[in-house]
mmCIF file of C-alpha atoms and ligand atoms in Angstrom:
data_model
loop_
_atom_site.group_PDB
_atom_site.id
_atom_site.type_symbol
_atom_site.label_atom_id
_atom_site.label_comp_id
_atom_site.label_asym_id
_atom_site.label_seq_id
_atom_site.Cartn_x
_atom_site.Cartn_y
_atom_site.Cartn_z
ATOM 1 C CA UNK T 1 10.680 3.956 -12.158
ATOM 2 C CA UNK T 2 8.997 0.959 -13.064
ATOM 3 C CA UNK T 3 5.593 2.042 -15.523
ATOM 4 C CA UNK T 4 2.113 0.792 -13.304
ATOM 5 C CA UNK T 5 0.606 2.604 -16.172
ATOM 6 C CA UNK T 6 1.339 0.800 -20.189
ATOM 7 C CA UNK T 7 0.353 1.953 -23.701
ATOM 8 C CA UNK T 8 -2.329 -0.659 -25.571
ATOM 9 C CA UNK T 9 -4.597 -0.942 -28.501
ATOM 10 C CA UNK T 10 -7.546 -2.986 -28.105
ATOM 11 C CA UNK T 11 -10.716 -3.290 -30.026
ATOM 12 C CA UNK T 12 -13.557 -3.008 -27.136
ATOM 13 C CA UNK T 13 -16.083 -0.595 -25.927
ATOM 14 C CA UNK T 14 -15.655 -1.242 -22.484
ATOM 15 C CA UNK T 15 -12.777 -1.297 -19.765
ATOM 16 C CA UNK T 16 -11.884 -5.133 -19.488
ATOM 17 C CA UNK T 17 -9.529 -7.067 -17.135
ATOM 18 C CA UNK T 18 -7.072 -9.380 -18.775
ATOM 19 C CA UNK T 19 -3.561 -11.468 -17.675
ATOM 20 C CA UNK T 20 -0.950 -12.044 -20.429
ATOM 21 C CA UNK T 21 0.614 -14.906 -20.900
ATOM 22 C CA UNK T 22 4.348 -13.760 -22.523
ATOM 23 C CA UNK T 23 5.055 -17.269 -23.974
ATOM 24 C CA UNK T 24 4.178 -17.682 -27.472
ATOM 25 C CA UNK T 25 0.991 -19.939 -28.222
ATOM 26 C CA UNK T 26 2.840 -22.815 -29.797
ATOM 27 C CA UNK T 27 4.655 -23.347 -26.336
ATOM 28 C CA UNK T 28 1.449 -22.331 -24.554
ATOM 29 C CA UNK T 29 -0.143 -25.630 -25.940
ATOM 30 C CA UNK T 30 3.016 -27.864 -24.384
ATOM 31 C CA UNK T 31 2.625 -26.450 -21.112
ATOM 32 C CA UNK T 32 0.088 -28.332 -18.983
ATOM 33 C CA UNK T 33 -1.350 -25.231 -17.081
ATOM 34 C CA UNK T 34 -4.323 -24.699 -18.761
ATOM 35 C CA UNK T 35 -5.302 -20.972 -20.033
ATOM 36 C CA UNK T 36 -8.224 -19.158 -18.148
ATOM 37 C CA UNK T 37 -10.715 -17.774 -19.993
ATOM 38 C CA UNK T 38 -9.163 -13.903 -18.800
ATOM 39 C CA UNK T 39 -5.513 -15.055 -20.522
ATOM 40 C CA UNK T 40 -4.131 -13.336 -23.461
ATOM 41 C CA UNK T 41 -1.528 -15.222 -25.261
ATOM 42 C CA UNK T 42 1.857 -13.977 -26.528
ATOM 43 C CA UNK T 43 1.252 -14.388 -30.720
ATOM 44 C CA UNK T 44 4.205 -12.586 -32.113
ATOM 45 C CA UNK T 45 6.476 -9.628 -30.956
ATOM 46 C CA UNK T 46 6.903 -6.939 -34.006
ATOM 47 C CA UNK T 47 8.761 -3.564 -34.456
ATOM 48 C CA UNK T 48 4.573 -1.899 -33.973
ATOM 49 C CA UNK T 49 4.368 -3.564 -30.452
ATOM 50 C CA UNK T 50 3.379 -7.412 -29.031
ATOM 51 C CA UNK T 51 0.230 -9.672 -29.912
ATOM 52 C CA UNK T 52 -1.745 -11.618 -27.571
ATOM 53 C CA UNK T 53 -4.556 -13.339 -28.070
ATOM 54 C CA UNK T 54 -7.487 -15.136 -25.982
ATOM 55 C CA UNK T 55 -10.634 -15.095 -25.393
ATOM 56 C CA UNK T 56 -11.487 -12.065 -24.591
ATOM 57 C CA UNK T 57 -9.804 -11.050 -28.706
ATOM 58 C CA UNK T 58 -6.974 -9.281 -29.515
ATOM 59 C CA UNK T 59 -4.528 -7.004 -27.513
ATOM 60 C CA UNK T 60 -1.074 -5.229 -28.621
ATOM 61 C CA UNK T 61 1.117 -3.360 -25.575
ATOM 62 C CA UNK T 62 3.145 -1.112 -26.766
ATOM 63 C CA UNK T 63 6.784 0.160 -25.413
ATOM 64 C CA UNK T 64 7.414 -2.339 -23.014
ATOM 65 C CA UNK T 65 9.212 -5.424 -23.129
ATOM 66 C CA UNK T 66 6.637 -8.822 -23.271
ATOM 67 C CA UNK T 67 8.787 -10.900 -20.246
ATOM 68 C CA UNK T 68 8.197 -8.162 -18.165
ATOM 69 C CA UNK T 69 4.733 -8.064 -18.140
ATOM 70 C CA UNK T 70 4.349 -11.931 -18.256
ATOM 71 C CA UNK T 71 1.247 -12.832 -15.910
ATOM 72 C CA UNK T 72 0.737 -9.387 -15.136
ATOM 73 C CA UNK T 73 -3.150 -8.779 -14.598
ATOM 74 C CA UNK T 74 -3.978 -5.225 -16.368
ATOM 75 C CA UNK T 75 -7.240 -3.476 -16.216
ATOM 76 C CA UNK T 76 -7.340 -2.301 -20.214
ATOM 77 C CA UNK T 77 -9.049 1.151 -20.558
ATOM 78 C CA UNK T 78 -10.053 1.187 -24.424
ATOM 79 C CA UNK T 79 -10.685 4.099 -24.896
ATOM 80 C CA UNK T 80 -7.990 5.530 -23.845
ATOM 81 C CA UNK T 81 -5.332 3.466 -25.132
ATOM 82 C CA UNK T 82 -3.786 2.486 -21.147
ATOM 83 C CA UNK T 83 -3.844 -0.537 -19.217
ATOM 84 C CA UNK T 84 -2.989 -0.370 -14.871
ATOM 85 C CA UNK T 85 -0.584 -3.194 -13.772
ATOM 86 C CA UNK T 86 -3.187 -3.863 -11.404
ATOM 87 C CA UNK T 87 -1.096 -7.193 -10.657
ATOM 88 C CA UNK T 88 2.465 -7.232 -11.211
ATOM 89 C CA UNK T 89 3.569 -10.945 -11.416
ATOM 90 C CA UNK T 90 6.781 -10.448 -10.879
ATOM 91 C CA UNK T 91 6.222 -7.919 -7.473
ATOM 92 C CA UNK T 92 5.646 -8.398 -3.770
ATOM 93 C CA UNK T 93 4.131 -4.477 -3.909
ATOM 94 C CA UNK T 94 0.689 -4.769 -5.853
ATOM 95 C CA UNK T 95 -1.940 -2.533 -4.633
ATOM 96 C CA UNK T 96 -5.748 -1.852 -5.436
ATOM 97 C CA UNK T 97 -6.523 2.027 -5.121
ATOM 98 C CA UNK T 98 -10.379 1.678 -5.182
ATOM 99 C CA UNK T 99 -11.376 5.315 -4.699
ATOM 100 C CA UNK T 100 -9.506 8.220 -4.329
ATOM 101 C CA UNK T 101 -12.482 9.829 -2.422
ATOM 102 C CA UNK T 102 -12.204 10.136 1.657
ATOM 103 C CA UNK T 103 -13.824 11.507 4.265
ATOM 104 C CA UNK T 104 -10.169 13.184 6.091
ATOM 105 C CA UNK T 105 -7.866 15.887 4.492
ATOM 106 C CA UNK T 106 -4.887 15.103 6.355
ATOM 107 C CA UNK T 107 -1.942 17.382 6.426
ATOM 108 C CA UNK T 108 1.197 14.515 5.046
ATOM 109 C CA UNK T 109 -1.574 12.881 2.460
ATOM 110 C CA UNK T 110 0.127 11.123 -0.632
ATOM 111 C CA UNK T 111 -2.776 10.864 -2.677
ATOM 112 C CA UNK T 112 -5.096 13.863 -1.572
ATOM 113 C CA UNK T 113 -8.945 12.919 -2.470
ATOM 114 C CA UNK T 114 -11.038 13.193 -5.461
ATOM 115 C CA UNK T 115 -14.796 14.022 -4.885
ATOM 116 C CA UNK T 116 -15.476 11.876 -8.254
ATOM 117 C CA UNK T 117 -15.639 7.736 -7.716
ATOM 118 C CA UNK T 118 -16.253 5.126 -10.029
ATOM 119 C CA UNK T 119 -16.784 1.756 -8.526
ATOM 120 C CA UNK T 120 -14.028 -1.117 -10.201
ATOM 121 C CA UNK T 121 -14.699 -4.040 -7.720
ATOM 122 C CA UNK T 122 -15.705 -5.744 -10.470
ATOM 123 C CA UNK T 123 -12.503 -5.695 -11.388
ATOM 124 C CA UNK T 124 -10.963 -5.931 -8.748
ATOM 125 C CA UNK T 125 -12.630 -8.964 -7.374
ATOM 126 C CA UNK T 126 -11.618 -10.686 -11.330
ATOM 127 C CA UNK T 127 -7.743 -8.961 -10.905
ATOM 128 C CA UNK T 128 -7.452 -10.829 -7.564
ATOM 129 C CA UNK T 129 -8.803 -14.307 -8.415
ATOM 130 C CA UNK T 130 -6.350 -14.197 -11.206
ATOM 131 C CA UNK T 131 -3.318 -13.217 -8.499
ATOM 132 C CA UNK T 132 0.160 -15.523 -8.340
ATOM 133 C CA UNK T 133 -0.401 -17.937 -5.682
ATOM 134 C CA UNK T 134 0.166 -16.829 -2.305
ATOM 135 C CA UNK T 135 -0.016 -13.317 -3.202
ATOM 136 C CA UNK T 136 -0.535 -10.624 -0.440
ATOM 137 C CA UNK T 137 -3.024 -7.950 -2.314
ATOM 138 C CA UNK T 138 -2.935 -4.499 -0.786
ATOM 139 C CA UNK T 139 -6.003 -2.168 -0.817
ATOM 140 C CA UNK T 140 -6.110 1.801 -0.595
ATOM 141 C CA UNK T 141 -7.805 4.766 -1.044
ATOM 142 C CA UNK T 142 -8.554 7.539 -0.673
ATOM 143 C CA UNK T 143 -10.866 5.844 2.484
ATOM 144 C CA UNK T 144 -11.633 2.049 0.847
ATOM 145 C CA UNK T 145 -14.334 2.110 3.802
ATOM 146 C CA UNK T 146 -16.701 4.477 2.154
ATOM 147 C CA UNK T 147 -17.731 1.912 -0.015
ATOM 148 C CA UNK T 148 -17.493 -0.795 2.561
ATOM 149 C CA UNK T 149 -20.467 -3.110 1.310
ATOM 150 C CA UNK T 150 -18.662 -3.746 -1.635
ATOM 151 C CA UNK T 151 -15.235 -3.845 -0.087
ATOM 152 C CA UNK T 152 -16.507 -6.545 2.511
ATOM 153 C CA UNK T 153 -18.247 -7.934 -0.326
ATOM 154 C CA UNK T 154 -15.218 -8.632 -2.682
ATOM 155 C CA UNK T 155 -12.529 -9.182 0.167
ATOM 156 C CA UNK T 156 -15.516 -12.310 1.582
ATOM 157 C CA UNK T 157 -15.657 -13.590 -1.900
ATOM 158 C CA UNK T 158 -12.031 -13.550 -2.734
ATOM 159 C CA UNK T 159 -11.029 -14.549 -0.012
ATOM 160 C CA UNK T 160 -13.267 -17.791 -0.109
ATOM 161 C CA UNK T 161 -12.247 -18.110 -3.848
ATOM 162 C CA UNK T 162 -8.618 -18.215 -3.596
ATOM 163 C CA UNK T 163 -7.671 -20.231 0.357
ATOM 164 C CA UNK T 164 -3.810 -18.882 -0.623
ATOM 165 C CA UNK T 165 -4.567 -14.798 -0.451
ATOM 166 C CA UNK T 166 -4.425 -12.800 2.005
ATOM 167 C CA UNK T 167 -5.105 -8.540 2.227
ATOM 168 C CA UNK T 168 -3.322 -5.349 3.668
ATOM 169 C CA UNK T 169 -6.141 -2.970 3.514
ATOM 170 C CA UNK T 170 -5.444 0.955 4.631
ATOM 171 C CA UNK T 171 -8.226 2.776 5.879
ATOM 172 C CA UNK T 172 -8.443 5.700 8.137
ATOM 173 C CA UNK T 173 -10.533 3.355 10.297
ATOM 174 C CA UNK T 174 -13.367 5.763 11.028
ATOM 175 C CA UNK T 175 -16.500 3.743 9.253
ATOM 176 C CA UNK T 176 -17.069 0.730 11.008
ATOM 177 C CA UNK T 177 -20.168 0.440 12.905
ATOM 178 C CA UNK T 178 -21.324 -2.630 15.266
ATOM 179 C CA UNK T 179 -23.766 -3.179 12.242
ATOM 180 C CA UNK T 180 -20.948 -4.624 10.155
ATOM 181 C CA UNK T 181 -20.649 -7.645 12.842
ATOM 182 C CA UNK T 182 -22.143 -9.726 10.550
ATOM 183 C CA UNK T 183 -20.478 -8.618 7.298
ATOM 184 C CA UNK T 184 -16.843 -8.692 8.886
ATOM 185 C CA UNK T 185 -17.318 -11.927 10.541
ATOM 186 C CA UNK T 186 -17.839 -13.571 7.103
ATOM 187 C CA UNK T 187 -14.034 -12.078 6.188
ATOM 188 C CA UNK T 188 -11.631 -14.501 7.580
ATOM 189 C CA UNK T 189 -9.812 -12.399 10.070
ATOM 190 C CA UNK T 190 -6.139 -14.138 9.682
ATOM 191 C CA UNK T 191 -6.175 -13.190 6.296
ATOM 192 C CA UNK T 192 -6.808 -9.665 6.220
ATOM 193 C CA UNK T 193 -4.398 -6.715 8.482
ATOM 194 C CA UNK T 194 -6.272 -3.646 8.595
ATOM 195 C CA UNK T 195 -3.961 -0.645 8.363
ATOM 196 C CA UNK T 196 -4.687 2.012 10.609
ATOM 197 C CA UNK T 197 -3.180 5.693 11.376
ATOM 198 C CA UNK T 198 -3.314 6.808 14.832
ATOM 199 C CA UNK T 199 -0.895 9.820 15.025
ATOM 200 C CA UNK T 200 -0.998 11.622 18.866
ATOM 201 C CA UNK T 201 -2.581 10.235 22.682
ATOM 202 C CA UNK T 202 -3.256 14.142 22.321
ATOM 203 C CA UNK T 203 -6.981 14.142 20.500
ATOM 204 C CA UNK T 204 -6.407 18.085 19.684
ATOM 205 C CA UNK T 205 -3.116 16.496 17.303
ATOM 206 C CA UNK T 206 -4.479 14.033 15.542
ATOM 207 C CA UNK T 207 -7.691 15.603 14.521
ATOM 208 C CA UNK T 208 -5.778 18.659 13.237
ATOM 209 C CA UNK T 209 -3.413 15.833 11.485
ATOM 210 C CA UNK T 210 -6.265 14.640 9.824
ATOM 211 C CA UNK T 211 -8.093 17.468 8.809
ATOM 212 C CA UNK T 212 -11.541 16.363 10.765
ATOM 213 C CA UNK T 213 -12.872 17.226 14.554
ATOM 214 C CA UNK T 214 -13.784 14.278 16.346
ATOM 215 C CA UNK T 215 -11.720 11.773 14.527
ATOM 216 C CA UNK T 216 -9.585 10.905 17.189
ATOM 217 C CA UNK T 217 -12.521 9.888 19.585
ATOM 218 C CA UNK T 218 -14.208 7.696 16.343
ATOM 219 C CA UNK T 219 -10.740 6.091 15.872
ATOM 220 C CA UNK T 220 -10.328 5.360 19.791
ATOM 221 C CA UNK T 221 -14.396 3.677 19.554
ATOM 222 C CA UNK T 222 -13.629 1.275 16.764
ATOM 223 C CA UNK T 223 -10.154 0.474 17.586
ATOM 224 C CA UNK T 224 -11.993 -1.074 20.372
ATOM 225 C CA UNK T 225 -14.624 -2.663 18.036
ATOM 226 C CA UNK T 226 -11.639 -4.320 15.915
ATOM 227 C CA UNK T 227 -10.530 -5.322 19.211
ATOM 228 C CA UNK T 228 -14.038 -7.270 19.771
ATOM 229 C CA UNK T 229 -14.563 -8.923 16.456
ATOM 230 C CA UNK T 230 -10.318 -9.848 16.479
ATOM 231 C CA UNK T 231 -9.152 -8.161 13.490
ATOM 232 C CA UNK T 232 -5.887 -7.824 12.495
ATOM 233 C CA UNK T 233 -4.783 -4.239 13.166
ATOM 234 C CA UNK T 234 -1.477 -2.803 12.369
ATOM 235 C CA UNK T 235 -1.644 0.746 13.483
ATOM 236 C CA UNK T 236 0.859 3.619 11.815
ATOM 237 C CA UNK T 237 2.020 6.649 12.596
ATOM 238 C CA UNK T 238 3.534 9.071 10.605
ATOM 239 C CA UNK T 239 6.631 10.982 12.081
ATOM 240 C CA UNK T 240 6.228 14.590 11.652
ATOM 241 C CA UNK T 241 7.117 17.889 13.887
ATOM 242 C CA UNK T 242 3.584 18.289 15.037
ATOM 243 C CA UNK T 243 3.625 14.680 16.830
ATOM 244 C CA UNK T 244 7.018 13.809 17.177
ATOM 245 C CA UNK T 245 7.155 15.083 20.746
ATOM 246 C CA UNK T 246 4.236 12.872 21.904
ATOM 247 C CA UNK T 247 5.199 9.803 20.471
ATOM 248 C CA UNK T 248 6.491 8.969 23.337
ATOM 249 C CA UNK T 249 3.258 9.509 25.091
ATOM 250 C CA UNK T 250 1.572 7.380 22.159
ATOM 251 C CA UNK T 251 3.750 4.466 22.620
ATOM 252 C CA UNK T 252 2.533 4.456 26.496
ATOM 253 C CA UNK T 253 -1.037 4.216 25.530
ATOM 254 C CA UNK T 254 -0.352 1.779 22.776
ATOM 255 C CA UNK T 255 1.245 -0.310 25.661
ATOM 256 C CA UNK T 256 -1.226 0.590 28.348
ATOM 257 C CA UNK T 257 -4.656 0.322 26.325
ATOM 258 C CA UNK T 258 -3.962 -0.663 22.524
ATOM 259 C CA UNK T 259 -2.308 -4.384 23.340
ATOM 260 C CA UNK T 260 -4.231 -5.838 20.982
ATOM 261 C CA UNK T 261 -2.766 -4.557 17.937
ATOM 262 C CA UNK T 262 -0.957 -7.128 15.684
ATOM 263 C CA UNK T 263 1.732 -3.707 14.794
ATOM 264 C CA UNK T 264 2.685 -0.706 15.255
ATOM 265 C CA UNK T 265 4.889 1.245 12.307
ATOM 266 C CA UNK T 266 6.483 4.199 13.239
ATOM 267 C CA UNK T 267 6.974 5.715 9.237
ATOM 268 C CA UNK T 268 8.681 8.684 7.322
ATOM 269 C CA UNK T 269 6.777 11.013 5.469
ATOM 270 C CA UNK T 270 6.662 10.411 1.560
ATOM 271 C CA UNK T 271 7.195 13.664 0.035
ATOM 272 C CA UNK T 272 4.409 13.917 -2.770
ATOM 273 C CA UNK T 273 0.774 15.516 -2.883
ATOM 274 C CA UNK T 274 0.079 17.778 0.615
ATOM 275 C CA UNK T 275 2.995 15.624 1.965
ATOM 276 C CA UNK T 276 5.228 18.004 -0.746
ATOM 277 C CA UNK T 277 3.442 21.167 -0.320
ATOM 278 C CA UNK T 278 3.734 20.889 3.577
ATOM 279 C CA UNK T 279 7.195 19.411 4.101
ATOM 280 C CA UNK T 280 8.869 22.101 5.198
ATOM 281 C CA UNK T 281 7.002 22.357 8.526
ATOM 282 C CA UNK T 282 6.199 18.743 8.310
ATOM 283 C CA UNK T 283 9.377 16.624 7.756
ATOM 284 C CA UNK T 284 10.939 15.521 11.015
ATOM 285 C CA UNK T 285 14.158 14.664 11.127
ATOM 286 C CA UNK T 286 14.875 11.483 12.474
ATOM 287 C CA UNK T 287 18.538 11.107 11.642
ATOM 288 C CA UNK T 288 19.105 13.829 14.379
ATOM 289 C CA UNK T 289 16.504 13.193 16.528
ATOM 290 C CA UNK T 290 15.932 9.666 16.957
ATOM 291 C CA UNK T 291 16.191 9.360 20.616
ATOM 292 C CA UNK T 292 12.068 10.046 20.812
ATOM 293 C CA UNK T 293 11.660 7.127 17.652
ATOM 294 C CA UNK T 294 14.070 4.403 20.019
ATOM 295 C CA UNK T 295 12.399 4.957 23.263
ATOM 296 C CA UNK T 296 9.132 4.902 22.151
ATOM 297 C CA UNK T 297 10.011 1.793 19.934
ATOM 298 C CA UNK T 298 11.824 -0.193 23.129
ATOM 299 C CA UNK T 299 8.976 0.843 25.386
ATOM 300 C CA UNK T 300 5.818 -0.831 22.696
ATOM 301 C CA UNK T 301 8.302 -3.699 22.171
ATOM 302 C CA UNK T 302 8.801 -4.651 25.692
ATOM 303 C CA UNK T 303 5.234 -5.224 26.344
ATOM 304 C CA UNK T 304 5.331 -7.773 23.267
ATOM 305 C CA UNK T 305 4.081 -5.595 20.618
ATOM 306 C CA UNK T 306 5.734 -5.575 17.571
ATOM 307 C CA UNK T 307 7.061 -2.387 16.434
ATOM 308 C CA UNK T 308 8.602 -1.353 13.746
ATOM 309 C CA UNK T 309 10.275 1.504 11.071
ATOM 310 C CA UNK T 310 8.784 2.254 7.571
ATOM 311 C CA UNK T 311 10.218 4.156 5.337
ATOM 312 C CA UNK T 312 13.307 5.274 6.982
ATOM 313 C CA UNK T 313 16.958 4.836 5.219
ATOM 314 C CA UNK T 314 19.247 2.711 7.438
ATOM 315 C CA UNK T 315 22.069 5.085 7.459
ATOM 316 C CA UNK T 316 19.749 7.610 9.587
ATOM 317 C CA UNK T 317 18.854 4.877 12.038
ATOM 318 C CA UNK T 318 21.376 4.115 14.554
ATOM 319 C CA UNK T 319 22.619 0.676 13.772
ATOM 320 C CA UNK T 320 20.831 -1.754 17.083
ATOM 321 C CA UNK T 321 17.358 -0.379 15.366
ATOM 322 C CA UNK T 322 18.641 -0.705 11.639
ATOM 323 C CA UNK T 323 16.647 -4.577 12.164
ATOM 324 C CA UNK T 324 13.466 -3.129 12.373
ATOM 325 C CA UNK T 325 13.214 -1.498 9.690
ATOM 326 C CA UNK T 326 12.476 -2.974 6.841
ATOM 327 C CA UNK T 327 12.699 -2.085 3.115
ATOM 328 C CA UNK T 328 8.946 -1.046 2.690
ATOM 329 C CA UNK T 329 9.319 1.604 0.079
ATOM 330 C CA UNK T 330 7.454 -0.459 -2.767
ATOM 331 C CA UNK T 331 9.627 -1.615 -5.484
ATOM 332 C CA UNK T 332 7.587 0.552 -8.273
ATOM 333 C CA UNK T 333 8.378 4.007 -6.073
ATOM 334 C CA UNK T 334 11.864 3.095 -4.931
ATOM 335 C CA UNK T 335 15.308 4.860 -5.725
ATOM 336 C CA UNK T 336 18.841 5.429 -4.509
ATOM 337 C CA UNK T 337 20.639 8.599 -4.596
ATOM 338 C CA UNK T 338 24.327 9.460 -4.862
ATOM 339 C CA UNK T 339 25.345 8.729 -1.431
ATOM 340 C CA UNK T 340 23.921 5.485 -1.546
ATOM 341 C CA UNK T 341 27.273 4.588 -3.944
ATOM 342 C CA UNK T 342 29.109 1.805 -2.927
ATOM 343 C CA UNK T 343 26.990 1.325 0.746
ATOM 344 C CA UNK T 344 27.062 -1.955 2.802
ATOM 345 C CA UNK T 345 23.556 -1.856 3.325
ATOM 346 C CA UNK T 346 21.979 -1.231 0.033
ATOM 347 C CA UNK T 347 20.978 -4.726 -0.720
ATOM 348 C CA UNK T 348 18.521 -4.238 2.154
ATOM 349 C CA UNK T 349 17.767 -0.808 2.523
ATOM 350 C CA UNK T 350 14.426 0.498 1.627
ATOM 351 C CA UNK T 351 16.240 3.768 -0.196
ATOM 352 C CA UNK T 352 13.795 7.007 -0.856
ATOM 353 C CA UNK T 353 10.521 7.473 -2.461
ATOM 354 C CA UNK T 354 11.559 8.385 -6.311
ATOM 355 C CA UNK T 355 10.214 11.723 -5.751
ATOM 356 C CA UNK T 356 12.188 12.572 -2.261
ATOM 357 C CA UNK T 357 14.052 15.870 -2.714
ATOM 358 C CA UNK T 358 16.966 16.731 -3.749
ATOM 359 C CA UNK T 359 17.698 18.735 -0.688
ATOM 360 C CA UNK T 360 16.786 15.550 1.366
ATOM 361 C CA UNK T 361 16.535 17.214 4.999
ATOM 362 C CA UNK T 362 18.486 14.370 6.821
ATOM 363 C CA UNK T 363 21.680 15.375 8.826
ATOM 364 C CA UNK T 364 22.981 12.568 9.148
ATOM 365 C CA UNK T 365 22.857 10.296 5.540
ATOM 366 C CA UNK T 366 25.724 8.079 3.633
ATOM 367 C CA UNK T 367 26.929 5.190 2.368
ATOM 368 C CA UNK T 368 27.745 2.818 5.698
ATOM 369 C CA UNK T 369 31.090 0.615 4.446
HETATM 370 S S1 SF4 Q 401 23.433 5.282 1.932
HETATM 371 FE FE1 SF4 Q 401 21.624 4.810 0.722
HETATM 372 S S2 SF4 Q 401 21.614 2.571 0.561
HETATM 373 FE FE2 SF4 Q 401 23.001 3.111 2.235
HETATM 374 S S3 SF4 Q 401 21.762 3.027 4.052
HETATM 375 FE FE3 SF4 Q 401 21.747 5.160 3.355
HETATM 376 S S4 SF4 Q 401 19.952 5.335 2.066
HETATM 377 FE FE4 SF4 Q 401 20.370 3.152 2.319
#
């Protein structure tokens, strides 16, 4: 798996953001892009780890190789001797976690909340300006949307910053208010898709989904407000037992009332966090009963709504749907298992999540030749 998470020894009190620059300084002066005053310099590579230098003083990373970190943007913790990738040059997959508290407890959650929060948009907001150009910067949570001052805040100021990024934000999509108007309609709307689970029609599902009574009607109200300030919505549903039989209904009121939405992923559970300790009467599976997934698919397609599959192998999608779906596992998380050996389709399949069981729960799974 590739490490979001490096060894370092810097001399500073406080946590600091910082790109490295993995060319040595004497070619660092022939190259005409100038250093910015957050660049850290490649000085010399040594058995006890690799110098950089800049502005900002020294740094060493330790255990990883210095051309695979070149441009990276880390987030250097002191104190602790660790650095986040916040920004991997090098990857199409980088993603800002800004709080790991939320407001939902839902039953498939990856990442189950934290009551404790410390607020890094600071850092963030320096982490992005330094991006590769034309980078798309995902943002999650826990809920990013409890803190949404600053999260409007640093995606308006970024965003006016740097005219080349652009912002996949997740967010359970139960905090906006007509009061943020004003603050959203400073956020360029092309430039940010707001990620949004909706999992049943059926209120009485999705609320027990989610852990919280009422959500379903407070998701149904601002789905509307999105609607009337035009933001970008891509909504997603995970697949599991509880609201597999229904998606068919869901993909009727997507069609019927929901038109507006930019997407809609259909996606396969990830099997870590609650999503692990509930799979067993969770995990749906789709290699055996995918007539529910197609139908509801065709049906949201036909009305000119893209639809799409996350997170599903191709070998347990029948092959006319195999082009919608898209290797979205992100790079960092991704792996292949046995039967994927010597498979056709492995270039562009999406694989597992790293930590999908051994005992993977798919009927119908191998290499395609
Ligand atoms: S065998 Fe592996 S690589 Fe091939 S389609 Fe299935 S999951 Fe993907």
């Amino acid at each position: 798996m590739i490490p979001l998470r490096i060894k370092v020894e810097a001399n500073a009190d406080q946590p600091f953001v910082v790109r490295l620059r993995s060319f040595e300084t004497a070619v660092c002066e022939q190259r005409t892009e100038q250093l910015n005053p957050f660049d850290a310099a490649l000085e010399r590579v040594g058995p006890e780890g690799a110098d950089y230098v800049g502005e900002g003083g020294p740094i060493r990373i330790l255990g990883i190789d210095p051309s695979k970190v070149d441009g990276d943007v880390l987030l250097v913790n002191p104190r602790r001797g660790t650095a986040d990738r916040l920004i991997r040059s090098s990857s199409q997959h980088n993603t800002f976690l800004v709080t790991e508290r939320c407001d939902q407890i839902c039953l498939m959650c990856s990442q189950p909340p934290k009551k404790h929060h410390v607020d890094l948009f600071p850092h963030f907001q320096t982490a992005a300006l330094l991006a590769p150009e034309g980078a798309t910067i995902g943002v999650s949570g826990g809920e990013p949307t409890l803190s949404k001052a600053q999260l409007f805040r640093f995606l308006q100021s970024v965003l006016e910053a740097r005219p080349d990024l652009s912002f996949h934000v997740l967010t359970n999509g139960q905090h906006f208010e007509e009061a943020d108007r004003d603050a959203m309609g400073h956020i360029e709307r092309g430039r940010v898709v707001w990620g949004i689970p909706l999992y049943s029609r059926d209120a009485g599902v999705h609320d027990e989904i989610v852990g919280k009574a009422g959500a379903h009607a407070r998701l149904l109200e601002n789905l509307a407000l999105m609607c009337r300030l035009g933001a970008q919505v891509e909504l997603r549903t995970v697949l599991m037992r509880p609201n597999a039989d229904g998606l068919f209904g869901l993909a009727r009121f997507i069609a019927s009332t929901l038109p507006f939405i930019r997407t809609w992923a259909v996606m396969q559970m990830e099997n870590i966090g609650y999503g692990r300790m509930n799979w067993n009467t969770l995990f749906y599976d789709s290699s055996e009963g995918f007539d529910v997934v197609g139908r509801s698919i065709d049906l949201v397609r036909s009305r000119g709504i893209d639809a799409w599959l996350y997170n599903f192998p191709l070998c347990t999608v029948p092959e006319g749907y195999r082009h919608l779906a898209p290797a979205t596992i992100s790079d960092w998380k991704r792996a292949y298992r046995e039967e994927c050996d010597g498979c056709s389709l492995k270039a562009r399949c999406g694989g597992f999540f790293e930590w999908h069981p051994a005992n993977h729960g798919y009927s119908n799974l191998g290499a395609i030749q």
